[in-house]
Backbone as CSV, one residue per row, in Angstrom:
resi,resn,N_x,N_y,N_z,CA_x,CA_y,CA_z,C_x,C_y,C_z
1,UNK,-26.768,35.075,77.493,-27.733,36.285,77.321,-28.000,36.522,75.591
2,UNK,-26.897,36.508,75.076,-27.021,36.301,73.377,-28.238,35.741,72.777
3,UNK,-28.238,34.185,73.453,-29.184,33.428,72.819,-30.512,33.789,73.282
4,UNK,-30.598,34.449,74.342,-32.103,34.637,74.842,-32.440,35.847,73.804
5,UNK,-31.353,36.837,73.534,-31.982,37.936,72.579,-32.072,37.436,71.328
6,UNK,-31.630,36.452,70.827,-31.621,35.671,69.494,-32.872,34.808,69.736
7,UNK,-33.358,34.224,70.562,-34.527,33.489,70.516,-35.608,34.607,70.672
8,UNK,-35.586,35.615,71.399,-36.714,36.666,71.574,-36.900,37.187,70.055
9,UNK,-35.720,37.678,69.424,-35.985,38.121,68.221,-36.485,37.249,67.002
10,UNK,-36.356,36.014,67.025,-36.620,34.866,66.316,-38.343,34.778,66.478
11,UNK,-38.409,34.689,67.790,-39.948,34.678,68.222,-40.784,35.657,67.565
12,UNK,-40.281,37.009,67.768,-41.127,37.950,67.226,-41.338,37.863,65.696
13,UNK,-40.029,37.745,65.279,-40.107,37.477,63.588,-41.145,36.226,63.139
14,UNK,-41.226,35.277,64.025,-42.245,34.181,63.444,-43.453,34.753,63.723
15,UNK,-43.890,35.198,64.967,-45.297,35.951,65.078,-45.558,36.649,63.809
16,UNK,-44.686,37.587,63.457,-45.260,38.611,62.474,-45.290,37.835,60.973
17,UNK,-44.588,36.747,60.804,-44.476,36.149,59.622,-45.642,35.071,59.519
18,UNK,-46.021,34.372,60.621,-47.116,33.571,60.623,-48.365,34.459,60.654
19,UNK,-48.642,35.619,60.755,-49.905,36.462,60.895,-50.114,37.007,59.473
20,UNK,-49.271,36.698,58.522,-49.523,36.849,57.222,-49.679,35.574,56.336
21,UNK,-50.564,35.538,55.602,-50.685,34.298,54.825,-50.372,34.234,53.458
22,UNK,-49.342,33.547,53.049,-48.883,33.845,51.722,-49.769,33.191,50.608
23,UNK,-50.764,32.150,50.954,-51.538,31.889,49.973,-52.589,32.570,49.822
24,UNK,-53.054,33.576,50.510,-54.130,34.514,50.183,-53.758,35.519,49.371
25,UNK,-54.480,35.921,48.347,-53.847,36.874,47.346,-54.035,38.238,48.095
26,UNK,-53.275,38.977,47.847,-53.149,40.485,48.176,-54.382,41.266,47.986
27,UNK,-54.939,41.053,46.796,-56.018,42.042,46.464,-57.148,41.568,47.396
28,UNK,-57.320,40.190,47.590,-58.659,39.761,48.421,-58.231,40.232,49.934
29,UNK,-57.279,40.305,50.299,-56.953,40.830,51.793,-56.935,42.270,51.905
30,UNK,-56.801,42.960,50.670,-57.077,44.329,50.897,-58.645,44.468,50.710
31,UNK,-59.256,43.956,49.913,-60.711,44.143,49.839,-61.404,43.980,51.116
32,UNK,-60.909,42.853,51.921,-61.561,42.491,53.262,-61.222,43.668,54.051
33,UNK,-60.002,44.328,54.345,-59.660,45.346,55.080,-60.365,46.655,54.866
34,UNK,-61.058,46.847,53.561,-61.573,48.092,53.445,-62.744,48.151,54.249
35,UNK,-63.022,49.507,54.530,-64.398,49.838,55.497,-65.329,49.381,54.411
36,UNK,-66.741,49.125,54.830,-67.671,48.738,54.161,-68.131,49.667,53.062
37,UNK,-68.134,51.173,53.077,-68.349,52.102,52.273,-67.338,51.931,51.019
38,UNK,-66.058,51.870,51.206,-65.131,51.742,50.175,-65.065,50.529,49.662
39,UNK,-65.494,49.331,50.328,-65.592,48.029,49.549,-66.919,47.936,48.638
40,UNK,-67.808,48.682,48.987,-68.919,48.692,48.014,-68.471,49.709,46.869
41,UNK,-67.944,50.636,47.027,-67.419,51.267,45.681,-66.311,50.579,45.028
42,UNK,-65.448,49.971,45.708,-64.515,49.056,44.782,-65.288,47.940,44.344
43,UNK,-66.449,47.382,44.502,-66.967,46.441,44.023,-67.647,47.018,42.593
44,UNK,-68.407,47.938,42.931,-68.991,48.760,41.722,-67.959,49.094,40.603
45,UNK,-66.771,49.686,40.974,-65.844,50.117,40.200,-65.096,48.858,39.374
46,UNK,-64.995,48.060,40.173,-64.452,46.554,39.582,-65.362,45.952,38.572
47,UNK,-66.669,46.049,38.947,-67.749,45.601,37.925,-67.571,45.928,36.645
48,UNK,-67.644,47.593,36.808,-67.741,48.304,35.509,-66.147,48.213,34.637
49,UNK,-65.268,48.010,35.273,-64.010,47.600,34.583,-64.065,46.426,33.961
50,UNK,-64.602,45.337,34.514,-64.782,43.962,34.064,-65.700,44.266,32.823
51,UNK,-66.674,45.030,33.140,-67.649,45.022,31.969,-67.161,45.778,30.730
52,UNK,-66.368,46.689,30.845,-65.920,47.503,29.702,-64.969,46.487,28.798
53,UNK,-64.207,45.850,29.551,-63.237,44.681,29.151,-63.764,43.505,28.293
54,UNK,-65.246,43.188,28.688,-65.891,42.063,28.320,-67.198,42.255,27.472
55,UNK,-67.538,43.652,27.232,-68.878,43.739,26.577,-68.859,43.289,25.255
56,UNK,-67.852,43.360,24.608,-67.793,42.555,23.070,-68.228,41.006,23.081
57,UNK,-67.814,40.535,24.114,-67.995,39.161,24.325,-69.466,38.746,25.019
58,UNK,-69.925,39.501,25.564,-71.333,39.491,26.220,-72.194,39.729,25.120
59,UNK,-72.158,40.973,24.209,-72.951,40.991,23.212,-73.210,40.226,22.135
60,UNK,-72.336,39.114,21.969,-72.106,38.084,21.186,-73.176,36.949,21.587
61,UNK,-73.613,36.995,22.858,-74.569,35.974,23.552,-75.984,36.421,23.508
62,UNK,-76.642,36.044,22.447,-78.014,36.485,22.052,-78.998,35.601,22.755
63,UNK,-79.845,36.052,23.715,-80.729,35.248,24.227,-81.857,35.602,24.103
64,UNK,-82.224,36.301,22.903,-83.777,36.139,22.408,-83.814,35.265,21.037
65,UNK,-84.919,34.918,20.806,-85.307,33.942,19.595,-86.526,34.869,18.729
66,UNK,-85.970,35.344,17.610,-86.638,35.882,16.890,-87.419,35.025,15.609
67,UNK,-87.375,33.729,15.735,-87.818,32.694,14.716,-89.332,32.714,14.729
68,UNK,-90.228,33.118,15.693,-91.281,33.093,15.524,-92.267,34.330,15.510
69,UNK,-93.468,34.401,15.432,-94.203,35.535,15.255,-93.855,36.736,16.177
70,UNK,-93.349,36.514,17.491,-93.071,37.516,18.297,-91.599,36.965,18.956
71,UNK,-90.893,38.148,19.504,-89.554,37.718,20.024,-89.719,36.898,21.254
72,UNK,-88.961,35.894,21.346,-89.143,35.027,22.543,-87.685,35.070,23.314
73,UNK,-87.646,34.500,24.676,-86.831,34.402,25.427,-85.964,32.911,25.300
74,UNK,-84.834,32.720,24.987,-84.041,31.754,25.232,-83.345,31.420,26.680
75,UNK,-84.236,30.719,27.344,-83.448,30.687,28.761,-81.973,30.179,28.856
76,UNK,-81.763,29.115,28.050,-80.365,28.471,28.144,-79.469,29.266,27.740
77,UNK,-79.678,30.303,26.630,-78.433,31.109,26.469,-78.775,32.584,27.573
78,UNK,-79.888,32.469,28.033,-79.899,33.730,28.988,-79.050,33.369,30.444
79,UNK,-79.049,31.983,30.526,-78.362,31.377,31.572,-76.740,31.689,31.448
80,UNK,-76.424,31.338,30.297,-75.070,31.401,29.866,-74.575,32.898,29.846
81,UNK,-75.421,33.662,29.485,-75.173,35.187,29.567,-74.965,35.610,31.030
82,UNK,-76.063,35.441,31.953,-75.838,35.748,33.165,-74.676,35.187,34.023
83,UNK,-74.350,33.809,33.441,-73.244,33.190,34.032,-71.807,34.041,34.017
84,UNK,-71.930,34.686,32.684,-70.686,35.696,32.413,-70.589,36.486,33.488
85,UNK,-71.627,37.203,33.649,-71.606,38.236,34.846,-71.441,37.814,36.308
86,UNK,-71.727,36.647,36.918,-71.414,36.041,37.849,-69.879,35.789,37.954
87,UNK,-69.293,35.384,36.848,-67.814,35.179,36.927,-67.013,36.242,36.859
88,UNK,-67.885,37.532,36.922,-66.926,38.824,37.232,-66.421,38.994,38.454
89,UNK,-67.106,38.269,39.707,-66.717,38.257,41.069,-67.325,39.407,41.740
90,UNK,-68.267,40.059,41.002,-68.823,41.379,41.741,-70.409,41.298,41.689
91,UNK,-70.929,40.108,41.234,-72.325,39.899,41.112,-72.997,38.819,42.014
92,UNK,-74.218,39.073,42.818,-74.367,38.038,43.700,-75.520,37.046,43.006
93,UNK,-75.907,36.047,43.671,-76.548,35.208,42.973,-78.252,35.855,43.052
94,UNK,-78.338,36.719,44.167,-79.576,37.531,44.247,-79.622,38.165,42.926
95,UNK,-78.546,38.923,42.402,-78.603,39.690,41.225,-79.115,38.788,39.898
96,UNK,-78.528,37.682,39.922,-78.973,36.692,38.650,-80.222,36.425,38.741
97,UNK,-81.089,36.145,39.952,-82.349,35.526,40.238,-83.211,36.821,39.800
98,UNK,-82.732,38.209,40.007,-83.478,39.272,39.768,-83.484,39.560,38.162
99,UNK,-82.156,39.429,37.554,-82.290,39.702,36.154,-83.071,38.765,35.476
100,UNK,-82.955,37.263,35.787,-83.763,36.371,35.328,-85.344,36.698,35.345
101,UNK,-85.771,36.958,36.511,-87.129,37.663,36.406,-87.564,38.733,35.466
102,UNK,-86.389,39.779,35.589,-86.546,40.885,34.460,-86.965,40.443,33.170
103,UNK,-86.175,39.607,32.607,-86.083,38.999,31.381,-87.045,38.297,31.189
104,UNK,-87.953,37.424,31.855,-88.827,36.815,31.920,-90.037,37.528,31.748
105,UNK,-90.126,38.706,32.737,-91.142,39.671,32.516,-91.380,40.525,31.172
106,UNK,-90.003,40.459,30.646,-89.803,41.163,29.253,-90.591,40.321,28.208
107,UNK,-90.059,39.196,28.279,-90.571,37.992,27.340,-92.181,38.014,27.441
108,UNK,-92.697,38.194,28.611,-94.094,38.275,28.477,-94.853,39.502,27.733
109,UNK,-94.022,40.533,27.581,-94.450,41.882,27.079,-94.145,41.706,25.584
110,UNK,-93.165,40.817,25.211,-92.858,40.783,23.927,-93.886,39.885,22.899
111,UNK,-94.796,39.123,23.923,-95.646,38.477,23.143,-97.009,39.328,22.427
112,UNK,-96.792,40.437,22.919,-97.856,41.427,22.431,-97.185,42.545,21.419
113,UNK,-96.010,42.463,21.214,-95.135,43.665,20.637,-94.779,42.958,19.128
114,UNK,-94.861,43.937,18.199,-94.053,43.546,16.783,-92.764,43.436,17.006
115,UNK,-92.256,42.165,16.468,-90.683,41.835,16.730,-89.860,42.963,15.942
116,UNK,-90.352,43.720,15.001,-89.412,44.691,14.137,-89.320,45.943,14.974
117,UNK,-89.999,45.899,16.211,-89.966,47.190,16.982,-88.914,47.072,18.316
118,UNK,-88.541,47.952,18.844,-87.549,47.863,19.797,-88.325,47.286,20.968
119,UNK,-87.947,45.766,21.435,-88.610,45.122,22.333,-88.496,45.757,23.863
120,UNK,-89.513,45.549,24.598,-89.654,46.081,25.903,-88.407,45.635,26.952
121,UNK,-87.817,46.473,27.691,-86.724,46.130,28.382,-85.251,45.926,27.651
122,UNK,-85.189,46.288,26.107,-83.891,46.074,25.373,-83.693,47.349,24.809
123,UNK,-84.090,48.504,24.955,-84.133,49.693,24.338,-82.482,50.335,25.072
124,UNK,-82.194,50.035,26.115,-80.953,50.641,26.649,-79.938,49.585,27.100
125,UNK,-78.832,49.747,27.485,-77.915,48.945,27.957,-78.372,48.565,29.497
126,UNK,-78.510,47.347,29.606,-79.233,47.213,31.091,-78.298,47.571,32.136
127,UNK,-76.992,47.289,31.942,-75.794,47.334,33.027,-75.394,48.668,32.973
128,UNK,-75.620,49.683,32.137,-75.187,50.898,32.033,-76.384,51.829,32.089
129,UNK,-77.714,51.260,32.326,-78.628,52.203,32.520,-78.813,53.234,31.497
130,UNK,-78.237,53.170,30.297,-78.438,53.995,29.167,-78.216,53.426,27.753
131,UNK,-78.502,54.260,26.849,-78.386,54.027,25.496,-76.824,54.129,25.229
132,UNK,-76.335,55.181,25.585,-74.964,55.458,25.365,-74.125,55.479,26.839
133,UNK,-72.643,55.334,26.340,-71.965,55.518,27.588,-71.916,56.903,28.097
134,UNK,-72.258,57.158,29.272,-72.451,58.278,30.032,-71.051,59.026,30.391
135,UNK,-70.319,58.094,31.092,-69.220,58.529,31.832,-68.424,57.496,32.207
136,UNK,-67.188,57.497,32.772,-66.303,56.393,33.265,-67.197,55.887,34.478
137,UNK,-67.911,54.918,34.243,-68.702,54.222,35.491,-67.574,53.496,36.526
138,UNK,-66.392,53.118,35.946,-65.404,52.559,36.890,-64.838,53.563,37.716
139,UNK,-65.042,54.865,37.562,-64.419,55.973,38.543,-65.523,56.961,39.109
140,UNK,-66.584,56.765,38.864,-67.656,57.622,39.230,-67.637,57.560,40.798
141,UNK,-68.329,58.515,41.205,-68.237,58.679,42.891,-69.604,57.763,43.386
142,UNK,-69.153,57.112,44.466,-69.919,56.123,45.089,-70.216,56.435,46.473
143,UNK,-71.266,56.447,47.015,-71.727,56.599,48.275,-72.801,55.511,48.972
144,UNK,-72.401,55.195,49.898,-73.398,53.862,50.454,-74.089,54.253,51.994
145,UNK,-75.058,53.510,51.967,-75.758,53.511,53.080,-75.774,52.070,53.274
146,UNK,-75.199,51.746,54.767,-74.857,50.231,54.981,-75.870,49.984,56.036
147,UNK,-76.562,48.987,55.987,-77.473,48.363,57.141,-77.247,46.954,57.204
148,UNK,-76.320,46.548,58.145,-75.838,45.112,58.360,-75.205,44.616,57.109
149,UNK,-75.899,43.541,56.612,-75.172,42.933,55.479,-75.822,43.287,54.076
150,UNK,-76.480,44.292,54.009,-77.288,44.799,52.884,-76.995,46.479,52.758
151,UNK,-76.838,46.968,51.732,-76.419,48.301,51.405,-77.250,48.810,50.384
152,UNK,-77.326,50.327,50.151,-77.815,51.170,49.045,-76.762,51.785,48.862
153,UNK,-76.366,51.496,47.484,-74.990,52.347,47.032,-75.495,53.294,45.619
154,UNK,-75.001,54.559,45.653,-75.469,55.335,44.762,-74.090,55.780,43.944
155,UNK,-73.972,55.524,42.650,-73.088,55.883,41.847,-73.343,57.178,40.911
156,UNK,-72.667,58.153,41.220,-72.944,59.380,40.513,-71.912,59.784,39.246
157,UNK,-72.247,59.758,38.053,-71.551,60.163,36.837,-71.793,61.497,36.569
158,UNK,-70.583,62.357,36.353,-70.719,63.574,35.850,-69.683,63.865,34.646
159,UNK,-70.205,64.566,33.744,-69.405,64.980,32.883,-68.842,66.588,33.150
160,UNK,-69.108,67.145,34.055,-68.933,68.729,34.402,-70.286,69.328,34.121
161,UNK,-70.962,69.076,33.196,-72.194,70.150,33.036,-73.380,68.878,33.215
162,UNK,-73.246,67.753,33.327,-74.481,66.929,33.673,-74.024,66.032,34.492
163,UNK,-75.016,65.440,35.493,-74.800,64.561,36.538,-75.904,63.500,36.540
164,UNK,-75.794,62.189,36.616,-76.664,61.164,36.704,-76.207,60.273,37.666
165,UNK,-77.310,59.725,38.500,-77.067,58.816,39.839,-77.954,57.449,39.370
166,UNK,-77.142,56.500,39.813,-77.736,55.153,39.699,-77.468,54.482,40.885
167,UNK,-78.541,53.854,41.393,-78.788,53.217,42.888,-78.659,51.724,42.739
168,UNK,-77.813,51.007,43.506,-77.734,49.518,43.417,-77.913,49.098,44.974
169,UNK,-78.517,47.993,44.917,-78.911,47.115,46.082,-77.598,46.450,45.984
170,UNK,-76.826,46.201,47.439,-75.636,45.314,47.398,-75.999,44.374,48.758
171,UNK,-75.290,43.403,48.615,-75.497,42.501,49.600,-73.976,42.021,50.033
172,UNK,-73.516,41.641,51.531,-72.310,41.123,51.803,-72.131,39.746,52.015
173,UNK,-71.705,39.087,51.072,-71.709,37.635,51.133,-70.199,37.177,51.261
174,UNK,-70.045,36.151,52.496,-68.530,35.730,52.670,-67.693,36.827,52.937
175,UNK,-67.816,37.937,53.425,-67.006,39.119,53.905,-66.801,40.078,52.640
176,UNK,-67.593,39.798,51.343,-67.281,40.712,50.139,-68.731,41.282,49.709
177,UNK,-68.535,42.683,49.376,-69.790,43.208,48.905,-69.923,42.872,47.502
178,UNK,-71.383,42.562,47.120,-71.652,42.129,45.856,-72.849,42.844,45.221
179,UNK,-73.112,43.063,44.116,-74.214,43.870,43.745,-75.512,42.900,43.572
180,UNK,-76.481,43.277,44.408,-77.733,42.342,44.253,-78.829,42.750,43.234
181,UNK,-79.040,44.149,43.004,-79.879,44.593,42.184,-79.546,45.992,41.407
182,UNK,-79.708,46.062,40.162,-79.310,47.088,39.454,-80.330,48.346,39.739
183,UNK,-79.812,49.525,39.589,-80.677,50.645,39.956,-81.355,51.350,38.387
184,UNK,-81.553,50.571,37.398,-82.072,50.984,36.285,-83.451,50.731,36.199
185,UNK,-84.412,51.861,35.779,-85.839,51.702,35.646,-86.029,51.736,34.183
186,UNK,-86.318,50.404,33.739,-86.373,49.959,32.301,-87.913,50.146,31.980
187,UNK,-88.767,50.399,32.845,-90.112,50.566,32.673,-90.974,48.982,32.579
188,UNK,-89.949,48.202,33.124,-90.630,46.787,33.128,-90.749,46.207,34.680
189,UNK,-91.798,46.137,35.152,-91.903,45.560,36.469,-91.758,43.970,36.527
190,UNK,-90.966,43.593,37.664,-90.608,42.477,37.864,-90.513,42.170,39.212
């Protein structure tokens, strides 16, 4: 009888132990277990935490060329710049394609602009949607409207007196919510 209890206890222990994957990072398991609205919030907060930690490295990648009469886009350096964002783990391939289209549209406008003026599309931080840091983007309130594997997420930043909303398109890929399009209106159609 003692052996039956011992075998039953061992079997239950093995079942629980087998249900937990030791090679799966705890953070990834937590992110997948979050409801979609909480997961979209986590992605946006994680992205801005990453961005704050990497902004000085990113600013060193100059993807413009001012050697000619007008400012031009250096596609190779733009690809290196955008690859940094992809490495954050919060950005989709769709966002990389959108940003490439955006900067190509800007480059067309630059061909008619004096290069000693602020170039179209580069007057503000594209990722912060502002010239100056407004509030902690990595803790702002995020609300989402989920539609299958797509979502509209709104980040609300407030300093107590002033409130600003930024809207992001998001896509769920391989079980993880990623940013697909920034909500900045830079005045450049793409």
